[in-house]
mmCIF file of C-alpha atoms in Angstrom:
data_model
loop_
_atom_site.group_PDB
_atom_site.id
_atom_site.type_symbol
_atom_site.label_atom_id
_atom_site.label_comp_id
_atom_site.label_asym_id
_atom_site.label_seq_id
_atom_site.Cartn_x
_atom_site.Cartn_y
_atom_site.Cartn_z
ATOM 1 C CA MET A 1 0.000 0.000 0.000
ATOM 2 C CA SER A 2 1.402 3.437 -0.889
ATOM 3 C CA ASP A 3 1.693 6.345 1.503
ATOM 4 C CA ASN A 4 -0.706 9.129 0.462
ATOM 5 C CA SER A 5 0.328 11.532 3.226
ATOM 6 C CA THR A 6 1.456 15.052 2.460
ATOM 7 C CA THR A 7 3.994 17.292 4.088
ATOM 8 C CA THR A 8 4.830 20.965 3.874
ATOM 9 C CA VAL A 9 8.334 21.995 2.904
ATOM 10 C CA ARG A 10 9.378 25.527 3.849
ATOM 11 C CA ALA A 11 12.535 27.212 2.618
ATOM 12 C CA ILE A 12 13.857 30.625 3.648
ATOM 13 C CA PHE A 13 15.736 32.771 1.113
ATOM 14 C CA ASP A 14 17.478 36.102 1.557
ATOM 15 C CA THR A 15 16.561 37.509 -1.868
ATOM 16 C CA ARG A 16 13.461 37.626 -3.994
ATOM 17 C CA GLU A 17 15.579 36.502 -6.933
ATOM 18 C CA ALA A 18 16.528 33.264 -5.126
ATOM 19 C CA ALA A 19 12.913 32.659 -4.088
ATOM 20 C CA ASP A 20 11.730 33.140 -7.696
ATOM 21 C CA LEU A 21 14.384 30.701 -8.912
ATOM 22 C CA ALA A 22 13.193 28.168 -6.341
ATOM 23 C CA VAL A 23 9.609 28.485 -7.583
ATOM 24 C CA GLU A 24 10.705 27.921 -11.183
ATOM 25 C CA HIS A 25 12.766 24.915 -10.103
ATOM 26 C CA LEU A 26 9.804 23.402 -8.219
ATOM 27 C CA VAL A 27 7.595 23.815 -11.292
ATOM 28 C CA GLN A 28 10.052 22.686 -13.954
ATOM 29 C CA LYS A 29 12.116 20.011 -12.202
ATOM 30 C CA HIS A 30 9.600 18.615 -9.724
ATOM 31 C CA GLY A 31 6.401 19.154 -11.751
ATOM 32 C CA ILE A 32 4.608 20.979 -8.931
ATOM 33 C CA PRO A 33 1.752 23.172 -10.183
ATOM 34 C CA ARG A 34 2.499 26.866 -9.643
ATOM 35 C CA PRO A 35 -0.755 27.486 -7.686
ATOM 36 C CA ASP A 36 0.455 24.940 -5.090
ATOM 37 C CA ILE A 37 3.559 27.022 -4.281
ATOM 38 C CA PHE A 38 3.318 29.903 -1.818
ATOM 39 C CA VAL A 39 5.724 32.841 -1.498
ATOM 40 C CA GLN A 40 5.494 35.300 1.364
ATOM 41 C CA ALA A 41 7.541 37.422 3.723
ATOM 42 C CA ALA A 42 9.024 35.272 6.475
ATOM 43 C CA ARG A 43 7.947 37.940 8.988
ATOM 44 C CA ASP A 44 5.062 40.383 9.216
ATOM 45 C CA GLU A 45 6.636 43.197 7.191
ATOM 46 C CA ASN A 46 6.453 43.380 3.394
ATOM 47 C CA THR A 47 9.868 42.608 1.946
ATOM 48 C CA ALA A 48 11.854 41.984 -1.206
ATOM 49 C CA GLY A 49 14.350 39.986 0.861
ATOM 50 C CA SER A 50 17.105 40.856 3.268
ATOM 51 C CA ALA A 51 19.733 41.472 0.562
ATOM 52 C CA PRO A 52 19.486 43.409 -2.712
ATOM 53 C CA SER A 53 19.186 41.379 -5.912
ATOM 54 C CA GLY A 54 17.695 41.387 -9.389
ATOM 55 C CA GLY A 55 16.016 44.683 -10.219
ATOM 56 C CA ASP A 56 17.217 46.229 -6.948
ATOM 57 C CA VAL A 57 20.791 46.310 -8.276
ATOM 58 C CA SER A 58 21.840 48.168 -11.427
ATOM 59 C CA SER A 59 24.381 46.761 -13.869
ATOM 60 C CA SER A 60 26.940 49.159 -12.372
ATOM 61 C CA GLY A 61 26.350 47.664 -8.917
ATOM 62 C CA ASN A 62 24.376 50.567 -7.463
ATOM 63 C CA VAL A 63 21.632 49.457 -5.072
ATOM 64 C CA ARG A 64 18.180 51.054 -5.054
ATOM 65 C CA THR A 65 17.401 52.688 -1.748
ATOM 66 C CA ASP A 66 13.619 52.328 -2.005
ATOM 67 C CA ALA A 67 13.503 48.502 -2.060
ATOM 68 C CA PRO A 68 11.753 47.086 1.028
ATOM 69 C CA LEU A 69 14.635 44.974 2.378
ATOM 70 C CA ALA A 70 12.923 44.145 5.671
ATOM 71 C CA GLY A 71 13.628 40.422 6.022
ATOM 72 C CA ASP A 72 13.746 37.037 4.403
ATOM 73 C CA ILE A 73 11.301 35.360 2.012
ATOM 74 C CA GLU A 74 9.588 32.022 2.609
ATOM 75 C CA VAL A 75 8.708 29.588 -0.166
ATOM 76 C CA SER A 76 6.407 26.773 0.931
ATOM 77 C CA VAL A 77 4.785 23.877 -0.862
ATOM 78 C CA ASP A 78 2.588 20.937 0.149
ATOM 79 C CA ILE A 79 3.879 17.751 -1.474
ATOM 80 C CA ALA A 80 3.591 13.996 -1.183
ATOM 81 C CA ALA A 81 5.667 12.844 1.791
ATOM 82 C CA ASP A 82 7.812 10.582 -0.386
ATOM 83 C CA ARG A 83 9.061 13.645 -2.335
ATOM 84 C CA GLN A 84 10.160 15.580 0.746
ATOM 85 C CA ALA A 85 13.858 14.692 0.686
ATOM 86 C CA ALA A 86 14.262 15.543 -3.014
ATOM 87 C CA VAL A 87 12.469 18.885 -2.689
ATOM 88 C CA GLN A 88 14.403 19.831 0.461
ATOM 89 C CA ARG A 89 17.692 18.959 -1.246
ATOM 90 C CA SER A 90 16.747 21.117 -4.251
ATOM 91 C CA MET A 91 15.907 24.092 -2.056
ATOM 92 C CA GLY A 92 19.243 23.761 -0.271
ATOM 93 C CA ASP A 93 21.074 23.539 -3.594
ATOM 94 C CA LEU A 94 19.352 26.769 -4.669
ATOM 95 C CA GLY A 95 20.696 28.685 -1.667
ATOM 96 C CA ALA A 96 17.980 28.384 0.942
ATOM 97 C CA MET A 97 19.287 29.503 4.318
ATOM 98 C CA ARG A 98 16.922 27.149 6.142
ATOM 99 C CA VAL A 99 14.772 24.291 4.902
ATOM 100 C CA SER A 100 12.233 22.446 7.008
ATOM 101 C CA GLY A 101 9.495 19.900 6.508
ATOM 102 C CA ARG A 102 6.556 18.899 8.610
#
């Protein structure tokens, strides 16, 4: 009999760019439907991450001062329990600072 249980994997990223890459990786490599992936600030404040990235940094290296860099970004996804290890490993490989599953 197969195990039909699900688990939630949460990964914390310091930039919006890294979180976006993680979402694309979950969709393309793991076949997880985009509506099943959730991205939010890891704390109560709105944030684009805790470090500048992507559109917050110009090609010359100048950093925008109006970007809301108020904390980390959480990517979470509910998946079949037997996929937990693979998804957690992928999130770590993509630069997640912390990865957890429950």
